[in-house]
CSV table of C-alpha atoms (C1' of nucleotides) in Angstrom, one decimal:
chain,number,residue,atom,x,y,z
H,117,MET,CA,109.5,120.4,58.7
H,118,PRO,CA,106.5,121.9,56.9
H,119,GLU,CA,104.5,118.6,56.8
H,120,ARG,CA,102.9,119.5,53.5
H,121,ARG,CA,99.5,118.1,53.1
H,122,PRO,CA,98.7,115.6,50.4
H,123,ARG,CA,97.1,116.4,47.1
H,124,LYS,CA,93.4,116.0,46.6
H,125,ASP,CA,93.6,113.0,44.3
H,126,ALA,CA,96.0,111.3,46.7
H,127,ALA,CA,93.6,111.7,49.6
H,128,ARG,CA,90.7,110.5,47.6
H,129,ASN,CA,92.6,107.4,46.4
H,130,ARG,CA,93.8,106.6,49.9
H,131,ALA,CA,90.2,106.7,51.1
H,132,ALA,CA,89.0,104.6,48.2
H,133,VAL,CA,91.7,102.0,48.9
H,134,LEU,CA,90.8,101.8,52.6
H,135,ALA,CA,87.2,101.4,51.8
H,136,ALA,CA,87.8,98.7,49.2
H,137,ALA,CA,90.2,96.8,51.3
H,138,ASP,CA,87.9,96.9,54.3
H,139,GLU,CA,85.1,95.5,52.2
H,140,LEU,CA,87.2,92.8,50.7
H,141,PHE,CA,88.7,91.6,54.0
H,142,ALA,CA,85.3,91.6,55.5
H,143,ARG,CA,83.8,89.4,52.8
H,144,CYS,CA,86.6,86.9,52.2
H,145,GLU,CA,87.0,83.5,53.8
H,146,SER,CA,90.6,84.0,54.8
H,147,PRO,CA,92.7,87.2,54.6
H,148,GLU,CA,95.3,85.2,52.7
H,149,ASP,CA,93.2,85.1,49.5
H,150,ILE,CA,92.8,88.7,48.9
H,151,THR,CA,95.8,90.1,47.0
H,152,MET,CA,97.1,93.6,46.7
H,153,ALA,CA,96.1,93.5,43.0
H,154,ASP,CA,92.6,92.7,44.1
H,155,VAL,CA,92.5,95.6,46.4
H,156,ALA,CA,93.9,97.9,43.7
H,157,ALA,CA,91.3,96.7,41.2
H,158,ALA,CA,88.4,97.0,43.7
H,159,ALA,CA,89.5,100.6,44.5
H,160,GLY,CA,89.8,101.4,40.8
H,161,VAL,CA,93.4,102.3,41.2
H,162,GLY,CA,96.8,101.2,40.1
H,163,LYS,CA,99.0,98.9,42.2
H,164,ALA,CA,101.7,101.5,42.6
H,165,THR,CA,99.2,104.0,44.1
H,166,LEU,CA,98.4,101.5,46.7
H,167,PHE,CA,102.0,100.8,47.6
H,168,ARG,CA,102.9,104.5,47.5
H,169,ALA,CA,100.1,105.2,50.0
H,170,PHE,CA,100.8,102.4,52.5
H,171,GLY,CA,104.3,101.2,51.9
H,172,ASP,CA,103.5,97.5,51.8
H,173,ARG,CA,100.8,94.9,52.6
H,174,THR,CA,101.4,95.2,56.3
H,175,GLY,CA,101.1,98.9,56.2
H,176,LEU,CA,97.7,98.8,54.5
H,177,ILE,CA,96.3,96.3,57.1
H,178,HIS,CA,97.8,98.4,59.9
H,179,ALA,CA,96.1,101.5,58.6
H,180,LEU,CA,92.8,99.8,58.4
H,181,TYR,CA,93.2,98.4,61.9
H,182,GLU,CA,94.2,101.6,63.4
H,183,ALA,CA,91.3,103.4,61.9
H,184,ARG,CA,88.9,100.9,63.4
H,185,LEU,CA,90.7,101.0,66.7
H,186,ALA,CA,90.3,104.8,67.2
H,187,PRO,CA,86.9,104.6,68.9
H,188,LEU,CA,88.1,102.0,71.4
H,189,ARG,CA,91.2,104.1,72.2
H,190,ALA,CA,89.0,107.1,72.7
H,191,ALA,CA,86.6,105.2,74.9
H,192,THR,CA,89.4,104.0,77.2
H,193,GLU,CA,91.2,107.3,77.4
H,194,GLN,CA,88.4,109.8,77.8
H,195,GLY,CA,85.1,107.9,77.7
H,196,GLU,CA,82.7,106.9,80.4
H,197,PRO,CA,83.5,104.7,83.4
H,198,PRO,CA,84.0,101.9,84.0
H,199,LEU,CA,86.1,101.9,80.8
H,200,SER,CA,87.7,105.3,81.2
H,201,PRO,CA,90.5,106.1,83.7
H,202,ALA,CA,87.8,107.3,86.1
H,203,GLY,CA,86.6,103.8,86.8
H,204,PRO,CA,88.0,101.8,89.7
H,205,PRO,CA,90.7,99.3,88.6
H,206,LEU,CA,88.7,96.3,89.8
H,207,GLU,CA,85.9,97.2,87.4
H,208,ARG,CA,88.1,98.7,84.7
H,209,VAL,CA,90.1,95.6,84.0
H,210,PRO,CA,87.1,93.4,83.1
H,211,ALA,CA,85.6,96.4,81.2
H,212,LEU,CA,88.8,96.8,79.2
H,213,LEU,CA,89.2,93.2,78.3
H,214,ASP,CA,85.5,93.0,77.4
H,215,ALA,CA,86.0,96.0,75.1
H,216,VAL,CA,89.1,94.4,73.5
H,217,LEU,CA,87.2,91.1,73.0
H,218,CYS,CA,84.3,92.9,71.4
H,219,PHE,CA,86.7,94.7,69.1
H,220,LYS,CA,88.5,91.5,68.1
H,221,PHE,CA,85.1,89.8,67.5
H,222,ASP,CA,83.7,92.6,65.4
H,223,ASN,CA,87.0,93.0,63.4
H,224,ARG,CA,88.3,89.5,63.4
H,225,HIS,CA,89.0,89.7,59.7
H,226,LEU,CA,91.4,92.5,60.2
H,227,ALA,CA,92.9,91.2,63.4
H,228,LEU,CA,93.5,87.8,61.7
H,229,ALA,CA,95.0,89.5,58.7
H,230,LEU,CA,97.3,91.5,61.0
H,231,GLU,CA,98.4,88.5,63.0
H,232,GLY,CA,98.9,86.5,59.8
H,233,THR,CA,101.4,89.0,58.5
H,234,GLY,CA,104.0,86.3,59.1
H,235,SER,CA,107.1,87.7,60.9
H,236,GLY,CA,105.1,90.4,62.5
H,237,SER,CA,104.0,89.2,65.9
H,238,PRO,CA,101.2,91.1,67.5
H,239,TYR,CA,103.4,92.0,70.4
H,240,GLN,CA,105.3,94.6,68.4
H,241,GLY,CA,102.2,96.7,67.5
H,242,ALA,CA,101.7,100.0,69.2
H,243,HIS,CA,98.1,99.1,70.1
H,244,TYR,CA,99.1,96.0,71.9
H,245,GLU,CA,101.9,97.8,73.7
H,246,SER,CA,99.4,100.4,74.9
H,247,PHE,CA,96.7,98.0,76.1
H,248,HIS,CA,99.3,95.9,77.9
H,249,ARG,CA,100.7,98.9,79.7
H,250,THR,CA,97.4,100.2,80.9
H,251,LEU,CA,96.4,96.7,82.0
H,252,THR,CA,99.6,96.2,83.8
H,253,GLY,CA,99.2,99.4,85.6
H,254,LEU,CA,95.6,98.7,86.6
H,255,LEU,CA,96.5,95.3,88.0
H,256,GLY,CA,99.1,96.8,90.1
H,257,GLN,CA,96.5,99.0,91.8
H,258,ILE,CA,94.3,96.0,92.7
H,259,PRO,CA,94.7,94.6,96.3
H,260,GLY,CA,96.0,91.1,96.1
H,261,PHE,CA,98.3,91.9,93.2
H,262,GLY,CA,100.9,93.5,95.3
H,263,GLY,CA,103.9,91.3,94.7
H,264,ALA,CA,102.4,89.6,91.6
H,265,ASP,CA,103.9,89.6,88.2
H,266,THR,CA,101.4,92.0,86.7
H,267,ASP,CA,103.3,92.3,83.5
H,268,PHE,CA,102.9,88.6,82.6
H,269,ILE,CA,99.3,88.5,83.9
H,270,ALA,CA,98.4,91.3,81.6
H,271,HIS,CA,100.0,89.4,78.7
H,272,ALA,CA,98.1,86.2,79.7
H,273,LEU,CA,94.8,88.0,80.0
H,274,LEU,CA,95.2,89.7,76.6
H,275,ALA,CA,96.2,86.3,75.1
H,276,ALA,CA,92.7,85.1,76.0
H,277,THR,CA,91.3,87.6,73.5
H,278,ARG,CA,93.5,86.7,70.6
H,279,ALA,CA,91.8,86.9,67.2
H,280,ASP,CA,92.5,83.4,66.1
H,281,LEU,CA,91.2,82.0,69.4
H,282,VAL,CA,88.0,84.1,68.9
H,283,GLU,CA,87.8,82.9,65.4
H,284,HIS,CA,88.1,79.3,66.6
H,285,LEU,CA,85.4,79.7,69.2
H,286,VAL,CA,83.1,81.1,66.5
H,287,ARG,CA,83.9,78.7,63.7
H,288,HIS,CA,84.5,75.5,65.5
H,289,GLU,CA,82.6,75.8,68.7
H,290,GLY,CA,79.7,77.8,67.4
H,291,ALA,CA,80.0,80.6,69.9
H,292,ASP,CA,78.3,83.9,69.3
H,293,ARG,CA,79.3,87.4,70.5
H,294,GLU,CA,77.5,87.2,73.9
H,295,GLN,CA,78.8,83.7,74.7
H,296,ALA,CA,82.3,84.8,74.0
H,297,ARG,CA,81.9,87.8,76.2
H,298,ALA,CA,80.4,85.7,79.1
H,299,ARG,CA,83.2,83.1,78.8
H,300,LEU,CA,85.9,85.7,78.9
H,301,ALA,CA,84.2,87.6,81.8
H,302,ASP,CA,84.1,84.4,83.8
H,303,PHE,CA,87.8,83.8,83.2
H,304,VAL,CA,88.8,87.3,84.1
H,305,ALA,CA,86.8,87.3,87.3
H,306,ARG,CA,88.5,84.1,88.2
H,307,VAL,CA,91.9,85.6,87.7
H,308,LEU,CA,90.9,88.6,89.7
H,309,GLY,CA,90.1,86.3,92.6
H,310,GLN,CA,86.3,86.6,92.3
H,311,GLY,CA,85.8,83.1,91.0
I,262,MET,CA,95.6,48.0,52.5
I,263,PRO,CA,99.2,46.6,52.4
I,264,GLU,CA,100.7,49.8,53.8
I,265,ARG,CA,103.9,49.1,51.8
I,266,ARG,CA,107.0,50.4,53.5
I,267,PRO,CA,109.1,53.0,51.7
I,268,ARG,CA,112.3,52.3,49.8
I,269,LYS,CA,115.6,52.6,51.6
I,270,ASP,CA,116.7,55.7,49.7
I,271,ALA,CA,113.4,57.4,50.4
I,272,ALA,CA,113.7,56.8,54.1
I,273,ARG,CA,117.3,58.0,54.1
I,274,ASN,CA,116.3,61.2,52.2
I,275,ARG,CA,113.4,61.8,54.5
I,276,ALA,CA,115.7,61.7,57.5
I,277,ALA,CA,118.3,63.9,55.9
I,278,VAL,CA,115.6,66.5,55.1
I,279,LEU,CA,114.3,66.5,58.6
I,280,ALA,CA,117.8,66.9,60.1
I,281,ALA,CA,118.7,69.7,57.7
I,282,ALA,CA,115.4,71.5,58.2
I,283,ASP,CA,115.7,71.2,62.0
I,284,GLU,CA,119.2,72.6,61.8
I,285,LEU,CA,118.2,75.5,59.5
I,286,PHE,CA,115.1,76.5,61.5
I,287,ALA,CA,117.1,76.4,64.7
I,288,ARG,CA,119.8,78.7,63.4
I,289,CYS,CA,117.8,81.3,61.5
I,290,GLU,CA,116.6,84.6,62.8
I,291,SER,CA,113.0,84.1,61.6
I,292,PRO,CA,111.4,81.0,60.1
I,293,GLU,CA,110.3,83.1,57.1
I,294,ASP,CA,113.8,83.4,55.7
I,295,ILE,CA,114.6,79.8,55.2
I,296,THR,CA,113.1,78.5,51.9
I,297,MET,CA,112.2,75.1,50.7
I,298,ALA,CA,115.1,75.4,48.2
I,299,ASP,CA,117.4,76.1,51.2
I,300,VAL,CA,116.3,73.0,53.0
I,301,ALA,CA,116.6,70.8,49.8
I,302,ALA,CA,120.1,72.1,49.2
I,303,ALA,CA,121.2,71.6,52.9
I,304,ALA,CA,119.9,68.1,52.8
I,305,GLY,CA,121.7,67.4,49.5
I,306,VAL,CA,118.4,66.6,47.8
I,307,GLY,CA,116.2,67.8,45.0
I,308,LYS,CA,113.2,70.0,45.7
I,309,ALA,CA,110.8,67.5,44.4
I,310,THR,CA,112.0,64.9,46.8
I,311,LEU,CA,111.2,67.2,49.6
I,312,PHE,CA,107.7,67.9,48.4
I,313,ARG,CA,107.1,64.3,47.6
I,314,ALA,CA,108.0,63.3,51.2
I,315,PHE,CA,106.1,66.1,53.0
I,316,GLY,CA,103.5,67.4,50.7
I,317,ASP,CA,104.1,71.1,51.3
I,318,ARG,CA,105.9,73.5,53.5
I,319,THR,CA,103.3,73.1,56.3
I,320,GLY,CA,103.7,69.4,56.1
I,321,LEU,CA,107.4,69.5,56.6
I,322,ILE,CA,107.2,71.8,59.6
I,323,HIS,CA,104.4,69.7,61.0
I,324,ALA,CA,106.5,66.6,60.7
I,325,LEU,CA,109.4,68.3,62.5
I,326,TYR,CA,107.1,69.5,65.2
I,327,GLU,CA,105.4,66.1,65.7
I,328,ALA,CA,108.8,64.4,66.1
I,329,ARG,CA,109.8,66.8,68.8
I,330,LEU,CA,106.5,66.5,70.5
I,331,ALA,CA,106.6,62.7,70.9
I,332,PRO,CA,108.5,62.7,74.2
I,333,LEU,CA,106.0,65.2,75.7
I,334,ARG,CA,103.1,63.1,74.6
I,335,ALA,CA,104.6,60.0,76.1
I,336,ALA,CA,105.4,61.8,79.4
I,337,THR,CA,101.8,63.0,79.7
I,338,GLU,CA,100.3,59.7,78.7
I,339,GLN,CA,102.4,57.1,80.5
I,340,GLY,CA,105.2,59.0,82.3
I,341,GLU,CA,105.7,59.8,86.0
I,342,PRO,CA,103.3,61.8,88.1
I,343,PRO,CA,102.4,64.6,88.5
I,344,LEU,CA,102.4,64.8,84.7
I,345,SER,CA,101.0,61.4,84.0
I,346,PRO,CA,97.3,60.5,84.4
I,347,ALA,CA,98.2,59.1,87.8
I,348,GLY,CA,98.7,62.6,89.2
I,349,PRO,CA,95.8,64.4,90.9
I,350,PRO,CA,94.2,67.1,88.7
I,351,LEU,CA,95.2,70.0,90.9
I,352,GLU,CA,98.8,69.1,90.4
I,353,ARG,CA,98.5,67.8,87.0
I,354,VAL,CA,97.2,71.0,85.4
I,355,PRO,CA,100.2,73.1,86.5
I,356,ALA,CA,102.5,70.3,85.5
I,357,LEU,CA,101.0,70.0,82.1
I,358,LEU,CA,101.1,73.7,81.4
I,359,ASP,CA,104.7,73.9,82.6
I,360,ALA,CA,105.6,71.0,80.3
I,361,VAL,CA,103.9,72.7,77.4
I,362,LEU,CA,105.7,76.0,78.2
I,363,CYS,CA,109.1,74.3,78.4
I,364,PHE,CA,108.4,72.6,75.1
I,365,LYS,CA,107.4,75.8,73.4
I,366,PHE,CA,110.4,77.5,74.9
I,367,ASP,CA,112.9,74.9,73.7
I,368,ASN,CA,111.3,74.6,70.3
I,369,ARG,CA,110.2,78.2,69.7
I,370,HIS,CA,111.7,78.2,66.2
I,371,LEU,CA,109.4,75.3,65.2
I,372,ALA,CA,106.4,76.6,67.0
I,373,LEU,CA,106.8,80.0,65.5
I,374,ALA,CA,107.2,78.5,62.1
I,375,LEU,CA,104.1,76.5,62.6
I,376,GLU,CA,102.0,79.4,63.8
I,377,GLY,CA,103.4,81.6,61.0
I,378,THR,CA,102.0,79.2,58.4
I,379,GLY,CA,99.5,81.9,57.6
I,380,SER,CA,96.0,80.5,57.3
I,381,GLY,CA,96.8,77.6,59.6
I,382,SER,CA,95.8,78.6,63.1
I,383,PRO,CA,97.2,76.5,65.9
I,384,TYR,CA,93.7,75.5,67.0
I,385,GLN,CA,93.4,73.1,64.1
I,386,GLY,CA,96.5,71.0,65.0
I,387,ALA,CA,96.0,67.6,66.5
I,388,HIS,CA,98.5,68.4,69.2
I,389,TYR,CA,96.5,71.4,70.4
I,390,GLU,CA,93.3,69.5,70.2
I,391,SER,CA,94.7,66.8,72.4
I,392,PHE,CA,96.2,69.1,75.1
I,393,HIS,CA,93.0,71.1,75.2
I,394,ARG,CA,90.9,68.1,75.7
I,395,THR,CA,93.0,66.7,78.6
I,396,LEU,CA,93.2,70.1,80.2
I,397,THR,CA,89.4,70.6,80.0
I,398,GLY,CA,88.9,67.2,81.5
I,399,LEU,CA,91.3,67.8,84.4
I,400,LEU,CA,89.7,71.2,85.2
I,401,GLY,CA,86.3,69.6,85.4
I,402,GLN,CA,87.6,67.3,88.1
I,403,ILE,CA,88.9,70.1,90.3
I,404,PRO,CA,86.6,71.4,93.1
I,405,GLY,CA,85.5,74.9,92.4
I,406,PHE,CA,85.2,74.3,88.6
I,407,GLY,CA,81.9,72.7,88.8
I,408,GLY,CA,79.7,74.9,86.7
I,409,ALA,CA,82.7,76.7,85.2
I,410,ASP,CA,83.4,76.9,81.5
I,411,THR,CA,86.3,74.6,81.6
I,412,ASP,CA,86.5,74.5,77.8
I,413,PHE,CA,87.3,78.2,77.6
I,414,ILE,CA,89.5,78.2,80.6
I,415,ALA,CA,91.6,75.5,79.0
I,416,HIS,CA,91.9,77.6,75.9
I,417,ALA,CA,92.9,80.7,77.9
I,418,LEU,CA,95.5,78.8,79.9
I,419,LEU,CA,97.0,77.4,76.8
I,420,ALA,CA,97.0,80.9,75.2
I,421,ALA,CA,99.4,81.9,77.9
I,422,THR,CA,102.0,79.5,76.5
I,423,ARG,CA,101.8,80.6,72.9
I,424,ALA,CA,105.0,80.6,71.1
I,425,ASP,CA,105.0,84.2,70.0
I,426,LEU,CA,104.3,85.3,73.5
I,427,VAL,CA,107.2,83.2,74.8
I,428,GLU,CA,109.4,84.6,72.1
I,429,HIS,CA,108.3,88.1,73.0
I,430,LEU,CA,109.2,87.6,76.7
I,431,VAL,CA,112.6,86.3,75.7
I,432,ARG,CA,113.5,88.8,73.0
I,433,HIS,CA,112.0,92.0,74.4
I,434,GLU,CA,111.7,91.5,78.1
I,435,GLY,CA,114.9,89.5,78.5
I,436,ALA,CA,113.2,86.5,80.3
I,437,ASP,CA,115.0,83.2,80.5
I,438,ARG,CA,113.6,79.7,80.8
I,439,GLU,CA,113.2,79.7,84.6
I,440,GLN,CA,111.6,83.1,84.7
I,441,ALA,CA,109.1,82.2,82.1
I,442,ARG,CA,108.2,79.0,84.0
I,443,ALA,CA,107.8,80.9,87.3
I,444,ARG,CA,105.6,83.6,85.7
I,445,LEU,CA,103.4,81.0,84.1
I,446,ALA,CA,103.2,79.0,87.3
I,447,ASP,CA,102.1,82.0,89.3
I,448,PHE,CA,99.4,82.8,86.8
I,449,VAL,CA,98.1,79.2,86.7
I,450,ALA,CA,98.0,79.1,90.5
I,451,ARG,CA,96.0,82.2,90.5
I,452,VAL,CA,93.5,80.8,88.0
I,453,LEU,CA,93.2,77.6,90.1
I,454,GLY,CA,92.3,79.8,93.1
I,455,GLN,CA,95.6,79.4,94.9
I,456,GLY,CA,96.7,83.0,94.4
S,275,DT,C1',120.6,39.8,35.4
S,276,DA,C1',116.5,41.6,33.8
S,277,DC,C1',112.7,44.4,34.4
S,278,DG,C1',108.8,46.8,36.5
S,279,DA,C1',108.0,50.0,40.2
S,280,DT,C1',109.5,53.6,43.0
S,281,DG,C1',112.1,57.5,43.8
S,282,DC,C1',115.2,61.2,42.1
S,283,DG,C1',116.4,66.0,40.7
S,284,DG,C1',116.6,70.2,38.6
S,285,DA,C1',114.4,72.8,34.9
S,286,DC,C1',110.2,74.8,34.7
S,287,DC,C1',105.7,77.3,35.9
S,288,DC,C1',102.9,80.6,38.3
S,289,DT,C1',101.3,83.5,41.8
S,290,DG,C1',101.8,87.5,44.2
S,291,DG,C1',104.4,91.3,46.5
S,292,DG,C1',106.9,95.2,45.2
S,293,DT,C1',109.3,98.6,41.6
S,294,DC,C1',110.1,101.7,37.3
S,295,DC,C1',109.1,105.2,34.3
S,296,DG,C1',106.5,107.6,30.8
S,297,DT,C1',102.1,110.0,31.2
S,298,DT,C1',98.5,112.6,33.6
S,299,DT,C1',96.8,115.7,37.1
S,300,DC,C1',97.2,119.0,40.5
S,301,DA,C1',98.2,123.7,42.2
S,302,DT,C1',100.7,127.8,42.2
S,303,DG,C1',102.6,132.4,40.0
S,304,DG,C1',102.3,135.3,36.2
V,210,DC,C1',93.4,131.7,32.2
V,211,DC,C1',97.7,129.6,30.9
V,212,DA,C1',102.4,128.0,31.8
V,213,DT,C1',105.2,125.1,34.5
V,214,DG,C1',107.2,122.2,37.9
V,215,DA,C1',106.0,119.1,41.4
V,216,DA,C1',103.4,115.3,42.9
V,217,DA,C1',100.7,111.3,41.8
V,218,DC,C1',99.2,107.9,38.5
V,219,DG,C1',99.0,103.1,36.5
V,220,DG,C1',100.2,99.1,34.4
V,221,DA,C1',104.1,96.8,32.5
V,222,DC,C1',107.7,94.7,34.6
V,223,DC,C1',110.8,92.2,38.0
V,224,DC,C1',111.8,88.5,41.1
V,225,DA,C1',111.6,85.4,44.9
V,226,DG,C1',109.7,81.4,46.4
V,227,DG,C1',106.2,77.5,46.6
V,228,DG,C1',104.9,73.8,44.0
V,229,DT,C1',105.0,70.5,39.5
V,230,DC,C1',106.8,67.7,35.4
V,231,DC,C1',109.2,64.3,33.2
V,232,DG,C1',113.3,61.9,31.6
V,233,DC,C1',116.8,59.3,34.2
V,234,DA,C1',118.7,56.6,38.2
V,235,DT,C1',118.0,53.3,41.7
V,236,DC,C1',115.8,49.8,44.2
V,237,DG,C1',114.1,45.2,45.0
V,238,DT,C1',112.4,41.1,43.3
V,239,DA,C1',112.1,36.9,40.1
DNA sequence: TACGATGCGGACCCTGGGTCCGTTTCATGG
DNA sequence: CCATGAAACGGACCCAGGGTCCGCATCGTA
């Protein structure tokens, strides 16, 4: 399996498409109203190129999302405490959820586009799986969660950071970034028994 | 505004469409793969009839959902305690969330179809609005939630009952109805400070 | 029974995701 | 530097599916 590297033009086009798509998704009102043809045009590329590089619409959005997600993954895996594995669970759980919320807030356009893929629920995605696993593990290490259903609690906590909820808070309740963080932090503290 | 009632045939067709759609959505794997043409055919009706009666796809699903929702609304507004307004807040909150969960569980096909409408986030729907309002109010009456952000807590609690999460628990974690209820009940108790 | 108003239905339109294939560009060996 | 095959390109094309149009059937009333 030689894993031959892509040609120069292919790489350049892939990057152009990612940049164009990022731009378009960021500007538009709703992810629904940017089409694959739009992206292709904005990137100065044919539609087929776009589909060849990413498979389908979902693939493109996924690629964008994953690229943005990389820093967060890095921070949680080998960053600084309290986010990194070195932090104590009781501090790491709120830190992790705060980080996820910030990410969702800063990238709501992408997150919304991803959730709006239709049949693709967010619970299949590798990113979700991974966050859920770490959260579950951390909860298990916290005193007071001995016999508790950490699996579901992790789901429920992550559900409080869902992109469309964040979007709703911003659009219809006029929340800003810091307010959203504070509200989530309160809720998390309450769940952790620090209310 | 005379509010003229519909013709007999119109009423009959509307009912036929609702029945057919309900049936189809219940049977199918994913809501995505039943089309408006399918519904029309199953109801023995032309496509235009269907669009005349419900406006668009979202309208049809909404109508189905609302019909199913009626009993739940009734139970929470004038049913028996602890669900009804006569129940004390500390019991009514878990009862309400349990009822919502059961509803989502029993009607996941519809709830999923509704959430999968694309641009239509669940937070716009009148049903969500109403549940959120009552929940918020109830939380405010519970000791210990004095200065708390009941608005967000209500959102977060409802997020734990989201249809795609329920679907995930069932499909990928093999949960059944009672398990799902127990897990949610645990979580709610924890948030209410009874963990 | 006659006659408007209301509703019917399926042919039709259009958008948008996804594919095909003749042409162009890359990259390697002579 | 050129030949040559492989890889990528792009836009014309296909098709499913949501939504509309309009001539015809049905309803309900005088």
